[in-house]
Coordinates of C-alpha atoms in Angstrom, one line a residue:
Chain A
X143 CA 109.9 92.4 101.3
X144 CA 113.3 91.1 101.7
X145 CA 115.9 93.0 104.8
X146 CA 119.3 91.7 104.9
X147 CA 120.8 91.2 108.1
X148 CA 124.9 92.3 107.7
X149 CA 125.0 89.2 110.3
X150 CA 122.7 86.6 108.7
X151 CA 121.8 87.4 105.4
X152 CA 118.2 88.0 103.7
X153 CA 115.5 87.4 106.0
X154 CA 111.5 88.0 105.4
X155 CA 110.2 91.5 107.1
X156 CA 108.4 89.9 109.7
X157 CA 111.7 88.8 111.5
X158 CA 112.4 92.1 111.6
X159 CA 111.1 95.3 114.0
X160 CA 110.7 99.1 113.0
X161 CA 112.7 101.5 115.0
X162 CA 112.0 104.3 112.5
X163 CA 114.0 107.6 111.4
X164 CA 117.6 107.0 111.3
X165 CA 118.6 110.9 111.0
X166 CA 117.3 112.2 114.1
X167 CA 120.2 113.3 116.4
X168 CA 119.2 112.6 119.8
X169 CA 120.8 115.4 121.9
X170 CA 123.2 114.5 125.0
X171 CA 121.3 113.3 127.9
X172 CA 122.1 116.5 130.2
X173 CA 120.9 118.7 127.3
X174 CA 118.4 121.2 128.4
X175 CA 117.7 122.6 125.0
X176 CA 114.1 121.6 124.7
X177 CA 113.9 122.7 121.1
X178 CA 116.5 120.1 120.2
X179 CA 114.9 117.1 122.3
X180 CA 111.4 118.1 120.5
X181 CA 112.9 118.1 117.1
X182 CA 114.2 114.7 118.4
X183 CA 111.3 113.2 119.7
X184 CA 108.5 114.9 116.9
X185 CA 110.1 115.9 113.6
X186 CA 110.5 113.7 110.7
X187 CA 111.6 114.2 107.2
X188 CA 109.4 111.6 106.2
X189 CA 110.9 111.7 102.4
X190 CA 109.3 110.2 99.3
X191 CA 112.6 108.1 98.2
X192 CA 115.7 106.9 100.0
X193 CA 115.1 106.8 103.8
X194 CA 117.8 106.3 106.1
X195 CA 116.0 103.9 109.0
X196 CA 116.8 101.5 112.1
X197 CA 115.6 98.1 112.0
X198 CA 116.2 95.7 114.3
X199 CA 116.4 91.5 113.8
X200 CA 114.3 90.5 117.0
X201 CA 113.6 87.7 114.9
X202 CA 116.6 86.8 114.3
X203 CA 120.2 87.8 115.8
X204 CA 118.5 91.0 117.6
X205 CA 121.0 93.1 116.3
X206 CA 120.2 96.5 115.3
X207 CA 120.8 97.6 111.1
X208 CA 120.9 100.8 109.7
X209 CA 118.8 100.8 106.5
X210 CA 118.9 102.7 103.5
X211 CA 115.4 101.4 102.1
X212 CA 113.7 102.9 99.1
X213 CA 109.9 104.3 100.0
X214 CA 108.1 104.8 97.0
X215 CA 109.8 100.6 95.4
X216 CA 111.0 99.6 99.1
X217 CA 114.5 98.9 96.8
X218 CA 117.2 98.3 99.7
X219 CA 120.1 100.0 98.8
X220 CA 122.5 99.2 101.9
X221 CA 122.2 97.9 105.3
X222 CA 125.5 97.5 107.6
X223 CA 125.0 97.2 111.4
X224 CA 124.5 100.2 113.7
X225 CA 126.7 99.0 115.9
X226 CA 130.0 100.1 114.4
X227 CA 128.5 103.7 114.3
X228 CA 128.0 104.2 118.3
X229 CA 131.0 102.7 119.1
X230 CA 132.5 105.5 117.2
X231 CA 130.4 108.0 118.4
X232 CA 131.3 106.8 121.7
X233 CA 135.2 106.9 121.2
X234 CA 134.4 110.3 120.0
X235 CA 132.8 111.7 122.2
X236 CA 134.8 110.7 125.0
X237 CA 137.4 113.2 126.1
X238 CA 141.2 113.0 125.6
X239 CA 142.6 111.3 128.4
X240 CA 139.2 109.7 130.2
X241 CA 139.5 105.9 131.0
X242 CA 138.0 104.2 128.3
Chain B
X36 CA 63.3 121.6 93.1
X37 CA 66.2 119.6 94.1
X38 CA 68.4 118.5 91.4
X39 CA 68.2 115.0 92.2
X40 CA 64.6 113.8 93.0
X41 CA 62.2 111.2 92.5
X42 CA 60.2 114.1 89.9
X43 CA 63.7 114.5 87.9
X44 CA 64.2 111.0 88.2
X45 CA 61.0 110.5 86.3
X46 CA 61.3 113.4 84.2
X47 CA 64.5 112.4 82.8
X48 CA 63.9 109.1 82.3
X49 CA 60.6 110.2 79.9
X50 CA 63.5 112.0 78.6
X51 CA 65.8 109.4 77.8
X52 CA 68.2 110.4 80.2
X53 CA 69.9 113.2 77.5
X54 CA 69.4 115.8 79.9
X55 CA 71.4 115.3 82.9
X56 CA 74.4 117.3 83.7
X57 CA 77.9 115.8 84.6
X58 CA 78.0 115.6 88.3
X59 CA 80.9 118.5 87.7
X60 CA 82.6 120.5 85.5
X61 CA 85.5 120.5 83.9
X62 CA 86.7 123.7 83.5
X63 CA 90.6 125.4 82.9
X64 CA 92.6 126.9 85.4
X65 CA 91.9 130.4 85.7
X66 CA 94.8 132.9 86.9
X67 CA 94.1 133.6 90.1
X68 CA 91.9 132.4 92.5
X69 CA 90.7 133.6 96.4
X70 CA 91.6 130.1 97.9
X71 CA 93.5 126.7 96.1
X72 CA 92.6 123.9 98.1
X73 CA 95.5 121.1 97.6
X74 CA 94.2 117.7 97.3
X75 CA 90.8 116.7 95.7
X76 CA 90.0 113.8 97.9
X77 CA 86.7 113.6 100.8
X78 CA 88.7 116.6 102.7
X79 CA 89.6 119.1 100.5
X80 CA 86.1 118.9 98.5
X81 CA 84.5 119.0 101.8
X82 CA 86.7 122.0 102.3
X83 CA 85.3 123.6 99.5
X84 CA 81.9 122.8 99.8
X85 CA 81.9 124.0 103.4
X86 CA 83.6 127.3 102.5
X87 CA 80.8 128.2 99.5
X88 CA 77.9 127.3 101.6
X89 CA 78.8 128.6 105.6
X90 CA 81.2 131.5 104.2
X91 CA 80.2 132.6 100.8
X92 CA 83.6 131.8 99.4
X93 CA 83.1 130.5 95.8
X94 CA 85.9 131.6 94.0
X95 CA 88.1 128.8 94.9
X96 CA 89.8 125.8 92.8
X97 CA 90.5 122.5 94.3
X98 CA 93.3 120.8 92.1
X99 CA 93.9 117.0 92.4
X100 CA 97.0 115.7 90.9
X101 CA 95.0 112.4 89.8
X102 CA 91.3 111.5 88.8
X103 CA 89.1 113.1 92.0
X104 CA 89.1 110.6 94.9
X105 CA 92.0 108.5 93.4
X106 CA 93.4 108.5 96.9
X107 CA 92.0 107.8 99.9
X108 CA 88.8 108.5 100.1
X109 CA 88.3 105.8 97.2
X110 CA 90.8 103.6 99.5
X111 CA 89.1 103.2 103.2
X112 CA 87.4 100.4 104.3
X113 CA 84.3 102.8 105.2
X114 CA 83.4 102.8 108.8
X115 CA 81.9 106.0 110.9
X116 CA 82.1 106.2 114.4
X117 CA 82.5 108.8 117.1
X118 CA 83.5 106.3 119.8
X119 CA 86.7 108.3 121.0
X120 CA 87.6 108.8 125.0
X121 CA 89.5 111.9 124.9
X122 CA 87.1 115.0 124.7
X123 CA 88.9 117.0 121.6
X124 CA 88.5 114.0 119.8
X125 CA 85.3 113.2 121.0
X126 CA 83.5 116.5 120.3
X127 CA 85.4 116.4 117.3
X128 CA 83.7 113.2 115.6
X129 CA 80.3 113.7 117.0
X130 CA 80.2 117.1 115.4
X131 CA 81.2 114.9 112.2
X132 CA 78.8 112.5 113.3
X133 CA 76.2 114.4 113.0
X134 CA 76.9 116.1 109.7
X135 CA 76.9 112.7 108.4
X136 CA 73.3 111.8 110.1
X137 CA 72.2 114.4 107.5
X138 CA 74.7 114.7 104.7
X139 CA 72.5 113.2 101.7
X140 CA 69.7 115.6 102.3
X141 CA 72.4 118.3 102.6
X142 CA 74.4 117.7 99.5
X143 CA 71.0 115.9 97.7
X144 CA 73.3 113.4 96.7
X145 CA 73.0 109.6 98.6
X146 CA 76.0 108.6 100.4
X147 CA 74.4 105.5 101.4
X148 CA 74.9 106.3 104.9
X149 CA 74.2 103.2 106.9
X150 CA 73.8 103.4 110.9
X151 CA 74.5 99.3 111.7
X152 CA 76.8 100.1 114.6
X153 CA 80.5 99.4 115.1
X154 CA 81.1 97.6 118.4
X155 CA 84.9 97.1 119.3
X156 CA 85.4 93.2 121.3
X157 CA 87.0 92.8 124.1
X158 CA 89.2 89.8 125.6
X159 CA 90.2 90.2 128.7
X160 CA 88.5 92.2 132.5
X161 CA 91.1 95.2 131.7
X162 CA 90.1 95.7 128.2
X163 CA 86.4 95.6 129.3
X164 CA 86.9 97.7 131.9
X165 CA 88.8 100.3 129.8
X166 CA 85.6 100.0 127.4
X167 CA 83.3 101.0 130.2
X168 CA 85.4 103.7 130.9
X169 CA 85.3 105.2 127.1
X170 CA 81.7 104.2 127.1
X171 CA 81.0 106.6 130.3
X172 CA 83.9 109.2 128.8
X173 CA 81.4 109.1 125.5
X174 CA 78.0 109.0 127.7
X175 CA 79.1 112.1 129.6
X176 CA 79.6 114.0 125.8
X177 CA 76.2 112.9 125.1
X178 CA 77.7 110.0 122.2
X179 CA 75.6 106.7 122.5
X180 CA 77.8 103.9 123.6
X181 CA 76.2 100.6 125.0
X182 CA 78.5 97.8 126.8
X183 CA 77.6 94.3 124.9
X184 CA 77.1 91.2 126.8
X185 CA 78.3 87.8 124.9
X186 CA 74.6 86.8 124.6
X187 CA 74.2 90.1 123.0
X188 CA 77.1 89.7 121.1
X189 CA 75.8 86.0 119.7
X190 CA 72.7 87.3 118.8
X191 CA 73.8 90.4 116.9
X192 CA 76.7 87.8 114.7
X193 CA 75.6 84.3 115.0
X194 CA 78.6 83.6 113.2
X195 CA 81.2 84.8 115.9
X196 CA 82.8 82.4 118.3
X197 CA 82.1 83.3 121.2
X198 CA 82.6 80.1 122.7
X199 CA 85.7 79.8 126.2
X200 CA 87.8 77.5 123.9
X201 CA 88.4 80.4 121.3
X202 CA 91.9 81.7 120.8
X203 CA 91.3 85.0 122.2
X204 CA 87.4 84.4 124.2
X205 CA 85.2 87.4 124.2
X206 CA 84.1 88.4 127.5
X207 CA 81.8 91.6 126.0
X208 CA 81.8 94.7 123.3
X209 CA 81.5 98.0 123.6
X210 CA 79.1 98.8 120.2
X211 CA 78.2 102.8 119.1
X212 CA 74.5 101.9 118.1
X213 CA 74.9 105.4 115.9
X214 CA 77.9 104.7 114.0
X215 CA 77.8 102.9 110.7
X216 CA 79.4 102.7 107.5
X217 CA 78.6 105.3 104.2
X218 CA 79.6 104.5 100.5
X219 CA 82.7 106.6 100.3
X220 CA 82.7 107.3 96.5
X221 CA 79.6 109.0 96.6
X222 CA 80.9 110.7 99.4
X223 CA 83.5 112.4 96.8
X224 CA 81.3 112.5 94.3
X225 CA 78.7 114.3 96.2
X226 CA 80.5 117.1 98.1
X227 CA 82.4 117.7 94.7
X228 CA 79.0 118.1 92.7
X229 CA 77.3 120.0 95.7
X230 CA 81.1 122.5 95.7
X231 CA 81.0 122.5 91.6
X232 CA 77.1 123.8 91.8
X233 CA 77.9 126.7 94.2
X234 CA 80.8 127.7 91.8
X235 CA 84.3 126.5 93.3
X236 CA 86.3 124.8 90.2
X237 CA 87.7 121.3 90.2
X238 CA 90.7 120.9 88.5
X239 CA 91.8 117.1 88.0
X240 CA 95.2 115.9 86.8
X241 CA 96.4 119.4 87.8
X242 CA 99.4 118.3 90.0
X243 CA 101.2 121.2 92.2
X244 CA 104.9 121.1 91.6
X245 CA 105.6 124.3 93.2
X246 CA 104.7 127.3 95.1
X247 CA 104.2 130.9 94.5
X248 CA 106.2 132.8 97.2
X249 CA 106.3 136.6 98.2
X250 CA 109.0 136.4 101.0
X251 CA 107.9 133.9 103.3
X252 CA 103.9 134.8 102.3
X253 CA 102.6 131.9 99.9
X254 CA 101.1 133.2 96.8
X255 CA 100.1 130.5 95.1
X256 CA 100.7 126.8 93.2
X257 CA 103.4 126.2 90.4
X258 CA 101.1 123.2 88.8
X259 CA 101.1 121.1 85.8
X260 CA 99.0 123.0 84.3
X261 CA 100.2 126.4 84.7
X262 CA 100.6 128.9 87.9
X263 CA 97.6 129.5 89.6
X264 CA 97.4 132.8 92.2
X265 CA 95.5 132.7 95.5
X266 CA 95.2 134.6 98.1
X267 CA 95.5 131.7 100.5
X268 CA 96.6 128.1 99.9
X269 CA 94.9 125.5 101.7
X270 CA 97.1 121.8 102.0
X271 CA 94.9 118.6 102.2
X272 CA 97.2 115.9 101.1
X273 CA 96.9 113.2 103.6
X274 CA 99.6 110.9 102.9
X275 CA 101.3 113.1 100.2
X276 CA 101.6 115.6 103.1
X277 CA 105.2 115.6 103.6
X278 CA 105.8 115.3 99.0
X279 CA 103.7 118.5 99.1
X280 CA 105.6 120.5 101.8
X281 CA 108.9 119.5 101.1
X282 CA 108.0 122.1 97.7
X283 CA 107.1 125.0 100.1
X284 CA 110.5 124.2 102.1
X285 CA 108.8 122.9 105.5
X286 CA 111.0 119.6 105.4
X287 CA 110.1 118.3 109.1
X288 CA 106.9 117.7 110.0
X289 CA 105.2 115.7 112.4
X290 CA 103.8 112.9 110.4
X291 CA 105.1 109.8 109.1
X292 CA 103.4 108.4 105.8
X293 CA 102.8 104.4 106.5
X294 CA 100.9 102.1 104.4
X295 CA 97.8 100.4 105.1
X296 CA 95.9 97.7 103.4
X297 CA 92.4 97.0 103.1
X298 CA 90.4 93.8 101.7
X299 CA 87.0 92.4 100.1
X300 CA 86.0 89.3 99.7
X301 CA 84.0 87.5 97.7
X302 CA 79.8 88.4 97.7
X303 CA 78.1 86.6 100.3
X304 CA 74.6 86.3 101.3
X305 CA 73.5 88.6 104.5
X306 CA 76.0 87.7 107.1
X307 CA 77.2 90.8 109.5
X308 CA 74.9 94.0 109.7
X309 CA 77.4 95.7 111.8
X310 CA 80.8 96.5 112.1
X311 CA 82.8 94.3 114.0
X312 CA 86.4 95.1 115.8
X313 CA 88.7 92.6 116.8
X314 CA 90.3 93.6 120.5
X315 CA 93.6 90.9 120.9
X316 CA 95.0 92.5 117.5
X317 CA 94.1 94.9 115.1
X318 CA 91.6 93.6 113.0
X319 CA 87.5 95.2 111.6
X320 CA 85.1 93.9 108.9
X321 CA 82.1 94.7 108.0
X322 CA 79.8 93.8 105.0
X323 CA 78.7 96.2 102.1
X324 CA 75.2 96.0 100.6
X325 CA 76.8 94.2 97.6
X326 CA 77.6 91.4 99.8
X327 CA 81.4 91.5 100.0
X328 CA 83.4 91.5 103.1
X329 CA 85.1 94.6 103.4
X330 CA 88.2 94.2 106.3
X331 CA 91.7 95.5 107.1
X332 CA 94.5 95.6 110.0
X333 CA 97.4 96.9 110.9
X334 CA 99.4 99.1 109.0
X335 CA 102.5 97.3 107.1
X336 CA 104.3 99.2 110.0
X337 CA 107.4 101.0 108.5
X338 CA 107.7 104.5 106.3
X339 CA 106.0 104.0 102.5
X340 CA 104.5 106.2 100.1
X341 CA 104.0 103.0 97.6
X342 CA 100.1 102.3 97.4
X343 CA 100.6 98.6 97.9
X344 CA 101.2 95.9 100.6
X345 CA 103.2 93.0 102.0
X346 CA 102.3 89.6 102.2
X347 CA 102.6 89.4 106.7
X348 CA 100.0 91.9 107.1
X349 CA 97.7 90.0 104.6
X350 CA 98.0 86.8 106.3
X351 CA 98.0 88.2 109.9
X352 CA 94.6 90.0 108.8
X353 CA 92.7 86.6 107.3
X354 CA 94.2 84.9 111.1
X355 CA 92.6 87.1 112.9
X356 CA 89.2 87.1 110.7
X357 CA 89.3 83.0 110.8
X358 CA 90.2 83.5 114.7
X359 CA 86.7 85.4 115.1
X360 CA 84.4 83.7 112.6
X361 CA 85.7 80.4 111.6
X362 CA 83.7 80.0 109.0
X363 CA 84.9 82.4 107.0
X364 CA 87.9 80.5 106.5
X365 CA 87.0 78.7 103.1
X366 CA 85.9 82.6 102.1
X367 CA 87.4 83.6 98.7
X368 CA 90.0 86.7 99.2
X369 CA 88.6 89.3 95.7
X370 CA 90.6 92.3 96.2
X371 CA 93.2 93.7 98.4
X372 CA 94.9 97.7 97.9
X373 CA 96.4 99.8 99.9
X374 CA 96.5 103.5 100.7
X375 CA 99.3 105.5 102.6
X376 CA 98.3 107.3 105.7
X377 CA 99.8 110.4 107.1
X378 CA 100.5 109.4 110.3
X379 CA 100.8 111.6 113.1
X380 CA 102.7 112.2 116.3
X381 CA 99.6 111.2 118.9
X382 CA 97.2 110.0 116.5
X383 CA 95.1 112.8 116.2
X384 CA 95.1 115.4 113.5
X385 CA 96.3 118.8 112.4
X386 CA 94.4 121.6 111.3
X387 CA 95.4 124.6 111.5
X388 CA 96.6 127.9 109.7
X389 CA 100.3 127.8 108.7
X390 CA 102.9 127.1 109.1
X391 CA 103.7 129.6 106.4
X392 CA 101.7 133.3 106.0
X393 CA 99.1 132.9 103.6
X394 CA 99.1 128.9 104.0
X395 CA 96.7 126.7 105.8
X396 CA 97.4 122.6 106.4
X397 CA 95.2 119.5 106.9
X398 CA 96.8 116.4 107.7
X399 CA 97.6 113.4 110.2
X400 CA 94.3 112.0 109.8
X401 CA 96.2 108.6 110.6
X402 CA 93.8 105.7 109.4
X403 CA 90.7 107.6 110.8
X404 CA 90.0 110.3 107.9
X405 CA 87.3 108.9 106.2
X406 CA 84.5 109.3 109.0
X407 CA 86.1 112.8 110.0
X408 CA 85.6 114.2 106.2
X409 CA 82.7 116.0 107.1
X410 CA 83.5 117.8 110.6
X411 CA 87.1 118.2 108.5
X412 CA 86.1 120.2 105.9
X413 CA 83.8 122.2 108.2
X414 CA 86.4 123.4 110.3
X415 CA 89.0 123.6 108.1
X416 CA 87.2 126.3 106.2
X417 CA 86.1 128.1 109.4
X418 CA 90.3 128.3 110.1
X419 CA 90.6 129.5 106.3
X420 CA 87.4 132.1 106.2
X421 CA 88.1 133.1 109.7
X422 CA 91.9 132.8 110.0
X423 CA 91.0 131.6 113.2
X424 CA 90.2 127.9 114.1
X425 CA 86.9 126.4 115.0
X426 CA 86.5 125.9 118.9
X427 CA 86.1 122.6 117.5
X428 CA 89.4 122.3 116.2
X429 CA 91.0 124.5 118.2
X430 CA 93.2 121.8 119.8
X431 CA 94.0 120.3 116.8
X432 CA 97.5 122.6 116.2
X433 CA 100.9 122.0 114.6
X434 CA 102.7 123.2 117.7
X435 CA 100.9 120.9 120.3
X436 CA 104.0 118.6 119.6
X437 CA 106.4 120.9 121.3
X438 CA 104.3 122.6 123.7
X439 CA 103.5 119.7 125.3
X440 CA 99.3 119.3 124.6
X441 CA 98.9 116.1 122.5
X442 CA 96.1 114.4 122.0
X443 CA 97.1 111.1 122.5
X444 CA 93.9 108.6 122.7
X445 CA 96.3 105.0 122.5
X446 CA 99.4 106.4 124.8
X447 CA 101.7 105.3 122.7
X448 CA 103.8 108.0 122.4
X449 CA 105.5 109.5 119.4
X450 CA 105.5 106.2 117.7
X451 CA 103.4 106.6 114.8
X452 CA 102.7 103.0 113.3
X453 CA 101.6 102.2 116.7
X454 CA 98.5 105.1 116.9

């Protein structure tokens, strides 16, 4: 199996590591909701099809890529960095006027 | 007289072998049924054949979505064992253990159930000392467990290296005199005859596509070949876990479904009358009466529900054989497969009634469900007879995740390819 890094192009599996589930929402680290941080930590969708994952190139660039990977073929349908997401969930986050 | 015997034997072969009856039937759906068991592999048959003879309960259908024991249970690479640390776990597998130590006599069926041992290697003081300390966990659950010395070890496998200039040297083994291996067809094909005989139908190539609610109470299976009522719906999917609940609407579970492969090679003469376990990876072989060497690793290590393999794992496994017995290297590779493994949260499994009314689930057997089949189906159909579990399954619940009681024999945490 082939994963293409957004920074170096298609690399073997083996370069790459499996940080699993891409949908889970971890909630903010002063949440004391402890059904949301179980969810978090235990629930999966586990789907048979498109799975929306987190790899990351430790092989390679050690960047981190979100990947849209096929489960039942292992077709990749996209993979763009995750990088450009927490930034803007940073930005988002933050509240008007705080220091950036 | 038992249906299988040295006089029938005889008997039908003076016969001409007419007379002998298929193992089991083949009979149509009826309408309604008291339980459907989901899944027609070692667990759910086991189910079934545990539920007719401890409970009574004989009007029950197991449907399979493929041929019976198209999935795992075909799929394993064999191995029994009972050499866990953690108590749930331990009682657990001795229970199933010892229903194995008797299971041909009990379904008169042979299952080929060998007792050659399984001793795990180890590599460095820690690991050894963490084996004496599972060894005395097991000892104190009255499980055999023996530390190895090297010498030992070289005279059980006089092919191993055991020598100090070895990639990874062995400084001992922990070995389960007890546990063994078993021919896991006839494991299917036994329990399914010995459920068939007492009554409970098998329905193949019946796949579910659906359920049958009232409110949030399952009713029954929407399946390929027609709706089938029950009065309680029992899941043992294993790796098609998450496919089959996603229908009943539970679309979280957790259990990841990861891939694992498993190899032969070629027939060889007499060469390993045990089963061996690599400790400075993840590597096991052992050696089936044909002669081939049956081995595996690691799972592929990312979410798949596609029966097959990549190329790292295969070459990281034949490393790791070559690094233990070198001269295996110029082995011919036969056969390599794969089956997908539902993966739990801690690496233990679930079974337990619910999460729905009227439903009851099996799963998470990770890449340990073979040797658990028996003890699996015996107190899975305690929790569906009784609609309470077995004390020895009691642990083994769906919401020990968010309350906070896993079962965790690796500590690894909630990182399933890792367990």
């Amino acid at each position: 199996m082939l994963l293409t890094c957004p920074y170096c192009g298609p690399r073997d599996v083996s370069e790459f590591t499996y940080q699993g589930d891409g949908n889970r929402q971890r909630p903010a680290a002063n949440s004391q909701d402890l059904q949301a941080w179980n969810e978090y930590v235990y629930d999966r969708q586990n789907p048979a099809g498109d799975h929306n994952e987190i790899w990351q190139h430790s092989g390679g660039c050690r960047s981190h890529i979100r990947v849209v990977r096929n489960t039942l073929s292992h077709v990749v349908s996209s993979a763009i960095p995750v990088r450009g997401d927490t930034h803007r969930r940073a930005t988002e986050r933050r509240k008007p006027g705080a220091k950036a | 007289m038992a249906e299988y015997s040295a006089l029938s034997l005889l008997r039908n072969a003076l016969s001409g072998n007419k007379d002998w009856k298929p193992a089991w039937r083949k009979p149509a759906p009826k309408a309604s049924y008291d339980v459907v068991i989901i899944g027609g592999g070692g667990h759910g048959l086991a189910t079934a054949y545990y539920l007719a003879k401890e409970h009574g309960i004989t009007n029950v259908a197991v449907v399979e979505k493929g041929y019976l024991g198209s999935g795992n249970v075909g799929r394993n690479t064999t191995a029994v064992r009972s050499n866990y640390l953690l108590p749930p776990n331990t009682r657990f597998y001795e229970h199933s253990m010892k229903l194995w130590e008797n299971l041909s006599h009990d379904l008169n069926y042979n299952v080929m159930f060998s007792q050659r041992g399984v001793l795990n290697l180890a590599h460095t003081p820690a690991q050894f000392d963490d084996y004496a300390r599972r060894g005395n966990s097991m000892r104190h659950q009255g499980v055999d467990a023996e530390l190895m010395s090297i010498a030992e070890i070289k005279r059980l496998m006089p092919a191993i290296d055991v020598s100090a200039s070895a990639r990874f040297p062995i400084l001992g083994g922990l070995m389960q005199p007890r546990a063994g291996t078993a021919r896991h067809d006839a494991v299917a094909w036994g329990y399914a005859r010995g459920a068939d005989r007492r009554g409970v139908d098998i329905l193949e190539n019946c796949e579910v596509t659906g359920f049958l609610r009232d409110g949030d109470r399952v009713t029954g299976v929407v399946t390929t070949r027609g709706e089938i009522r029950a009065k309680k719906v029992a899941v043992a999917a294993a790796g098609s876990t998450g496919r089959v609940m996603q229908l009943a609407g539970i679309d979280r579970l957790p259990i990841e479904s990861h891939v694992l492969q498993a190899f032969v090679s070629e027939s060889l003469k007499p060469f390993l009358d045990t089963v061996v376990t690599f400790g400075m990876g993840h590597f096991y072989m052992g050696q089936s009466d044909k002669g081939g060497l049956i081995y595996g690793g690691d799972l592929d290590g990312y979410n798949s529900y596609a029966q097959r393999g990549n190329l790292p794992i295969v070459e990281e496994v034949m490393a790791e054989m070559v690094a233990l017995f070198p001269s295996l290297a110029s082995v011919r590779m036969l056969r390599s497969w794969a089956g997908v493994c539902d993966m739990s949260m801690d690496g233990s499994p679930i079974i337990t009634a619910g999460p729905l009314p009227g439903m009851y689930l099996n799963c998470g057997w990770c890449y340990g469900g073979f040797k658990a089949t028996p003890a699996s189906g015996f107190c899975f159909a305690h929790t569906i007879a009784r609609d309470e579990p077995h004390e020895l399954n009691a642990a083994f619940t769906l919401d020990r995740f968010h309350r906070g009681t896993v079962i965790d024999e690796k500590g690894q945490g909630a990182t399933p390819r890792l367990h």
